[in-house]
GROMACS .gro file of C-alpha atoms in nm:
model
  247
    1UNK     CA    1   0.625  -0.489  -1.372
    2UNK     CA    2   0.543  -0.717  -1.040
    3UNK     CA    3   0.680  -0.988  -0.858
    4UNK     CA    4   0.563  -1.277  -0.898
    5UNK     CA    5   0.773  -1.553  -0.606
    6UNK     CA    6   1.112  -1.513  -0.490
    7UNK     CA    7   1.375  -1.812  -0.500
    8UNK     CA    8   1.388  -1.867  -0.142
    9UNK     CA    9   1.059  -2.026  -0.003
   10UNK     CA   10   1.062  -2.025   0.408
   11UNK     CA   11   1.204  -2.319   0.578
   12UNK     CA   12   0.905  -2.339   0.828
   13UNK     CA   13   0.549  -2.289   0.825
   14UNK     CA   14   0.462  -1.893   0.779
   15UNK     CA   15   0.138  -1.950   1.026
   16UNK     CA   16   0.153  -1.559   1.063
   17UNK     CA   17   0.120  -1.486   0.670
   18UNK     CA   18  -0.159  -1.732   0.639
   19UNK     CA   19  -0.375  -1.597   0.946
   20UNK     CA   20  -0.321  -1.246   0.745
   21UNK     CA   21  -0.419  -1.392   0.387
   22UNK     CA   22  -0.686  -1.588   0.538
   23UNK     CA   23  -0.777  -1.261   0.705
   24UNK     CA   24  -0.803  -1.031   0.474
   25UNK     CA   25  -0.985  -1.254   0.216
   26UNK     CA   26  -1.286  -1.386   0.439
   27UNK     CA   27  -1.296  -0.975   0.520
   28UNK     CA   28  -1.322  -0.926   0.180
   29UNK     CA   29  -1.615  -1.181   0.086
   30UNK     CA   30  -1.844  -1.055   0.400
   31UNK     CA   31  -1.906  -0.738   0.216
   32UNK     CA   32  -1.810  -0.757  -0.134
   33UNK     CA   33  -2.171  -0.852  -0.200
   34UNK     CA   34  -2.209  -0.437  -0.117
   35UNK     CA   35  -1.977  -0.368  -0.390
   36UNK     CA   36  -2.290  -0.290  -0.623
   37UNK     CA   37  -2.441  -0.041  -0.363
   38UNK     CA   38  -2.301   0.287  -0.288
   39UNK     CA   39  -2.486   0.380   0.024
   40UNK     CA   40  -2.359   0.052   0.207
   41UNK     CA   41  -2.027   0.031   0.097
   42UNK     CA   42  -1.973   0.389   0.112
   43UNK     CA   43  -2.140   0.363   0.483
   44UNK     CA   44  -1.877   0.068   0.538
   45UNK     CA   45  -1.567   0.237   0.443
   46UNK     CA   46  -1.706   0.546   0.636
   47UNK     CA   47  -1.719   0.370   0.942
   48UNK     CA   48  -1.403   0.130   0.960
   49UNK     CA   49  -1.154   0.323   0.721
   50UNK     CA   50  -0.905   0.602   0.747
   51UNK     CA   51  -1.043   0.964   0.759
   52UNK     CA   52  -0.746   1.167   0.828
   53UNK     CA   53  -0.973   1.438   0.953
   54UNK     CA   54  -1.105   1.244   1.148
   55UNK     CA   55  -0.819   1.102   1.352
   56UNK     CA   56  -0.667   1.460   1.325
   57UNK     CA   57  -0.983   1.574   1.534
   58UNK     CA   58  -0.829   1.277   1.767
   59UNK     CA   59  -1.146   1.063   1.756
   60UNK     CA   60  -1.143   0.668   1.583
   61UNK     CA   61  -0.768   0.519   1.584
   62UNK     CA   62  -0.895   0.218   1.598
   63UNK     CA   63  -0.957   0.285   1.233
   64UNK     CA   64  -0.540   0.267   1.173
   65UNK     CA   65  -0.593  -0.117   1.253
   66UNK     CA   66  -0.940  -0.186   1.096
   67UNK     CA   67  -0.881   0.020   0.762
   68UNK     CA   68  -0.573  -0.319   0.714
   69UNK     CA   69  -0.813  -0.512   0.631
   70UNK     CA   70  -1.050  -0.362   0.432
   71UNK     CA   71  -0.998  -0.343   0.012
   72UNK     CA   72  -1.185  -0.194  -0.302
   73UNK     CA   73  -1.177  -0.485  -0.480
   74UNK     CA   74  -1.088  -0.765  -0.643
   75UNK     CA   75  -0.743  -0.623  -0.826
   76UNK     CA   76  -0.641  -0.449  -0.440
   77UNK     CA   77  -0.730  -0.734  -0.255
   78UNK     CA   78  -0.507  -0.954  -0.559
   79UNK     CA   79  -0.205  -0.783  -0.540
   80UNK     CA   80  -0.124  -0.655  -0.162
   81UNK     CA   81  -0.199  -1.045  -0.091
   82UNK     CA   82   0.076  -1.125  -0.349
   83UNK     CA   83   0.312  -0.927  -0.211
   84UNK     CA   84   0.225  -1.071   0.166
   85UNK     CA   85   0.283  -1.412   0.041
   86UNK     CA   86   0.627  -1.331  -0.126
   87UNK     CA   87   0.767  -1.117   0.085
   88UNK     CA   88   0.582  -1.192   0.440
   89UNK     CA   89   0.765  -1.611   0.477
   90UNK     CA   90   1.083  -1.497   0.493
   91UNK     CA   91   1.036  -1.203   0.721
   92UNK     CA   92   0.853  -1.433   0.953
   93UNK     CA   93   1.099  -1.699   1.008
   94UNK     CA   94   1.368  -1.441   1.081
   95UNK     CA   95   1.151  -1.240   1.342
   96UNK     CA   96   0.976  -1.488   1.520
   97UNK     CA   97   0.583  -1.560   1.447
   98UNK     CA   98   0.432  -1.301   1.763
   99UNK     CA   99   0.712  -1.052   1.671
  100UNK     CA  100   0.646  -1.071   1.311
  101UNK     CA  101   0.274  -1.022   1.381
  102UNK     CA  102   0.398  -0.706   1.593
  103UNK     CA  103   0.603  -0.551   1.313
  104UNK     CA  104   0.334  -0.581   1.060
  105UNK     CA  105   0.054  -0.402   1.251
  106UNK     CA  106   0.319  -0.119   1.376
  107UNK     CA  107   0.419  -0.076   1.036
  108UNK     CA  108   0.027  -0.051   0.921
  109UNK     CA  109  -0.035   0.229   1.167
  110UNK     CA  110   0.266   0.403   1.118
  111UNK     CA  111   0.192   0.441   0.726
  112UNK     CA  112  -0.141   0.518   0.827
  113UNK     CA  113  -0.021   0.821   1.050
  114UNK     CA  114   0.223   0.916   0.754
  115UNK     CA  115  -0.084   0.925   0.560
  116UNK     CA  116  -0.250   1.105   0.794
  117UNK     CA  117   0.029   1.393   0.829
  118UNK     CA  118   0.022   1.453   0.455
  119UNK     CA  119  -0.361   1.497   0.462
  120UNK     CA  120  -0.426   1.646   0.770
  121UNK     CA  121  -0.794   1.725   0.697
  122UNK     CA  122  -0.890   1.534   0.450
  123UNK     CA  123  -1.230   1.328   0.440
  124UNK     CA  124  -1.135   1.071   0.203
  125UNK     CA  125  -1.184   0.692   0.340
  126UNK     CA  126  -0.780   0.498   0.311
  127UNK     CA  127  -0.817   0.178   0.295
  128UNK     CA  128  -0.585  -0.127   0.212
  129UNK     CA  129  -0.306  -0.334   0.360
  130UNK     CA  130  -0.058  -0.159   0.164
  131UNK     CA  131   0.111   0.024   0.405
  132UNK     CA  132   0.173  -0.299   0.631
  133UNK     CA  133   0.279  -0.494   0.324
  134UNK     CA  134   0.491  -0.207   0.239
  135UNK     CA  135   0.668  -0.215   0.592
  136UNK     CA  136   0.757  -0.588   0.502
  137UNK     CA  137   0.888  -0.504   0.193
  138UNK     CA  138   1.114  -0.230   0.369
  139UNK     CA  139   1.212  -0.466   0.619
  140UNK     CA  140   1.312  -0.785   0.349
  141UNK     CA  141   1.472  -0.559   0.166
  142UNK     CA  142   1.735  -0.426   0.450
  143UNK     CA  143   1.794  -0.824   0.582
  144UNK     CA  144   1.779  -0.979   0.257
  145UNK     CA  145   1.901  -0.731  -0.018
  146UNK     CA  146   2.036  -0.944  -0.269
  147UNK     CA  147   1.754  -1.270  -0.219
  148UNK     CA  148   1.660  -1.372  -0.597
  149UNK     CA  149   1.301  -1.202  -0.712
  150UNK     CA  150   1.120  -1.328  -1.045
  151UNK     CA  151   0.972  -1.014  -1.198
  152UNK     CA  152   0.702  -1.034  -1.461
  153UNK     CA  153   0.762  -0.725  -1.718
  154UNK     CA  154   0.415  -0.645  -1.913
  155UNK     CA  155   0.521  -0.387  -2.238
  156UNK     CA  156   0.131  -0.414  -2.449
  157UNK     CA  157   0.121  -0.691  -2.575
  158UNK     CA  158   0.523  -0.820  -2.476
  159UNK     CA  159   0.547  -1.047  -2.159
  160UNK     CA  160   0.871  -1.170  -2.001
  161UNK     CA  161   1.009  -1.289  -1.691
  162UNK     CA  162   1.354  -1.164  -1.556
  163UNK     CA  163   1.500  -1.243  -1.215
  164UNK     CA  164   1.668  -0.970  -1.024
  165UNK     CA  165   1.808  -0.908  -0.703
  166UNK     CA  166   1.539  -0.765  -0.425
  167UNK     CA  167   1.697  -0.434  -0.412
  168UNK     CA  168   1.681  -0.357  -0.779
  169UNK     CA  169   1.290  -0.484  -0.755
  170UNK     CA  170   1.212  -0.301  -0.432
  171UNK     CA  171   1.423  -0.025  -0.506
  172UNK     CA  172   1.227   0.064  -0.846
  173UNK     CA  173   0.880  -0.012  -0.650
  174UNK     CA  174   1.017   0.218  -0.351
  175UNK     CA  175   1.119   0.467  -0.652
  176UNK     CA  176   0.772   0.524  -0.808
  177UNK     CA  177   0.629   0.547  -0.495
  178UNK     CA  178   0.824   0.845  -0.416
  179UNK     CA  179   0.748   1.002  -0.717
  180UNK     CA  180   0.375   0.865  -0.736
  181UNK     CA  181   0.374   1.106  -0.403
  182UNK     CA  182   0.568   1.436  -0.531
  183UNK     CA  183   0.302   1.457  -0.805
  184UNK     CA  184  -0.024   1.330  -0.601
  185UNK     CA  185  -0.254   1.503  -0.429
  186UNK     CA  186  -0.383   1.291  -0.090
  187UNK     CA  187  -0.698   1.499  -0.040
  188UNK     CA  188  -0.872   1.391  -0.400
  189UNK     CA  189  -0.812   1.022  -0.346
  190UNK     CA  190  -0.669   0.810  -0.519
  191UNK     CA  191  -0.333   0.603  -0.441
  192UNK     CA  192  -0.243   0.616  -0.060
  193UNK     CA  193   0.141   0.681  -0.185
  194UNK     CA  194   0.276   0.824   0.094
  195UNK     CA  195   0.123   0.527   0.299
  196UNK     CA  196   0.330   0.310   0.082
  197UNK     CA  197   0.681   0.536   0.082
  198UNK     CA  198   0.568   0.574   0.451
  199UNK     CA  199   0.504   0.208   0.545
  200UNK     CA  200   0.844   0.136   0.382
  201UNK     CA  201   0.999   0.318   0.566
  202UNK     CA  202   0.880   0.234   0.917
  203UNK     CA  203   0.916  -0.129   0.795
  204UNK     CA  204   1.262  -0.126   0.753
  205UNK     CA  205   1.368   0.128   1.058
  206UNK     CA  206   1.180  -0.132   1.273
  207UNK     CA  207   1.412  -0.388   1.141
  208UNK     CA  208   1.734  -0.220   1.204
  209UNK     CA  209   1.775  -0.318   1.543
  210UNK     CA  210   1.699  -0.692   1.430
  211UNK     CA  211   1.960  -0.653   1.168
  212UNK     CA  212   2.258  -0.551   1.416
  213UNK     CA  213   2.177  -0.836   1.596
  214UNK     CA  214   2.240  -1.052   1.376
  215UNK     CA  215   2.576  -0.873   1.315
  216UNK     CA  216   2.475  -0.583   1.054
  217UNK     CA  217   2.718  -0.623   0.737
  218UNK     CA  218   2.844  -0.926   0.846
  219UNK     CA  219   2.490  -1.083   0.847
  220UNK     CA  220   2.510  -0.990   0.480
  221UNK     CA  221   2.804  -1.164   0.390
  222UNK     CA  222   2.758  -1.484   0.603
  223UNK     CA  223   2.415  -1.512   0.405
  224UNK     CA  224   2.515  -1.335   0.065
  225UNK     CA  225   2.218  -1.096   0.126
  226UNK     CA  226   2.019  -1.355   0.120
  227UNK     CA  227   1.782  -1.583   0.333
  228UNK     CA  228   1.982  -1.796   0.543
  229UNK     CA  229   1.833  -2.165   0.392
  230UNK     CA  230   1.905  -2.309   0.035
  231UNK     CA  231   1.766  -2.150  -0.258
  232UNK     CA  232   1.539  -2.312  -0.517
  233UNK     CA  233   1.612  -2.303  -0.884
  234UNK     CA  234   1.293  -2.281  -1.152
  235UNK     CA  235   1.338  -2.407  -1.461
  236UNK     CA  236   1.164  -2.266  -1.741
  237UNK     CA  237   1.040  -2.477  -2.027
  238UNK     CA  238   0.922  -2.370  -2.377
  239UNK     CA  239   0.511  -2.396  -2.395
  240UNK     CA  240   0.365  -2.684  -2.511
  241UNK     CA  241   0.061  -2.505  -2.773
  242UNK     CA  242   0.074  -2.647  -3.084
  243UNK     CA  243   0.193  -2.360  -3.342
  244UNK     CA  244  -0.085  -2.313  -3.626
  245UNK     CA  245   0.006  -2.423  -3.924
  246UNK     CA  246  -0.125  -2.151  -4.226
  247UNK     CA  247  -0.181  -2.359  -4.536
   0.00000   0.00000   0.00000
């Protein structure tokens, strides 16, 4: 179950979101050449990722910015850049482009530091923009709760699309996290969950204050929980294959 585009595109240019995408894609081509050779990649990630121990021992923060950019492949890369470009547009043209920019690199570091405080010592590499995209997701969920999000269910071999609100899509996202978390174990590797539940979090505390400006609960019902521009309707239309006929 993923998103796959929400029903309200921005009304300006998302300049922000595409310096990220473009970002964290050109990143991704300098060294996915390495993929196929342990001692460089593994030398890479040493060098520019998360190693809780490491900033523990108070050496390399610079690592909380770096690891943002830096994914294990294709599928990571794929689906934290899905989640930018749903989630990031809207976010953007409510904050501002610079303060937008901001939020997502505070919200980066403070999963990272999350991360860090549940594995104090541990000398796993983190990478991903997760925890970044994660902050967005905490902070479009808290301004626009109840903004239109087109979900694509996979069950085998069943595929569907449903649209629900953003809090019943975040919320169940924000809910496995949480229990992705209780039952992992940060210093084997693995999924950075607490990054995620953390990156949430500091997402949408940073966006409180943004909220209440805009008048808290009543910003919710001047907008209907939703992005403050017209929303656009998809229509869906039966597939045009040709059904076999058996004979």
């Amino acid at each position: 179950m993923f998103p796959i585009r929400d029903h309200n595109p921005s009304g300006r240019s998302p300049y922000v979101v595409y310096f990220l995408l473009a970002a964290n894609v050109i990143i991704f081509l300098l060294y996915v050449s390495k993929m196929g050779d342990p001692e460089s990649i593994n030398k890479l990630f040493y060098d520019w990722a998360i190693l809780p121990a490491r900033i523990t021992d108070g050496a390399r923060y610079d690592t909380l910015v770096t690891s943002m950019f830096l994914h294990g492949g294709w599928m990571h890369l794929a689906g934290n850049m899905l989640f930018l470009w749903i989630f990031g547009d809207n976010l953007e043209e409510e904050m501002g482009h610079i303060p937008f920019l901001i939020f997502y690199v505070i919200s980066g570091i403070g999963a990272g530091l999350i991360h860090v405080i549940s594995a104090p010592y541990s000398g796993v590499p983190t990478i991903g923009a997760s925890g970044a995209i994660a902050g967005v997701m905490g902070g479009y969920l808290l301004l626009f709760p109840k903004a239109k999000v087109d979900v694509l269910l996979i069950l085998i071999i069943y595929f569907r699309i449903f649209t629900v609100p953003a809090f019943v899509m975040l919320g169940i996202w924000l809910g496995f996290q949480f229990i992705g978390s209780i039952g992992s174990n940060p210093d084997q590797g693995g999924v950075a969950y607490w990054a995620h539940t953390g990156g949430f979090a500091v997402g949408l505390a940073l966006c409180v204050p943004l909220w209440l400006k805009r008048g808290g609960v009543k910003f919710w019902n001047q907008t209907k929980g939703q992005p403050p521009h017209p929303e656009k309707e998809y229509r869906y239309a039966a597939s045009r294959i040709p059904k076999v006929v058996k004979k």
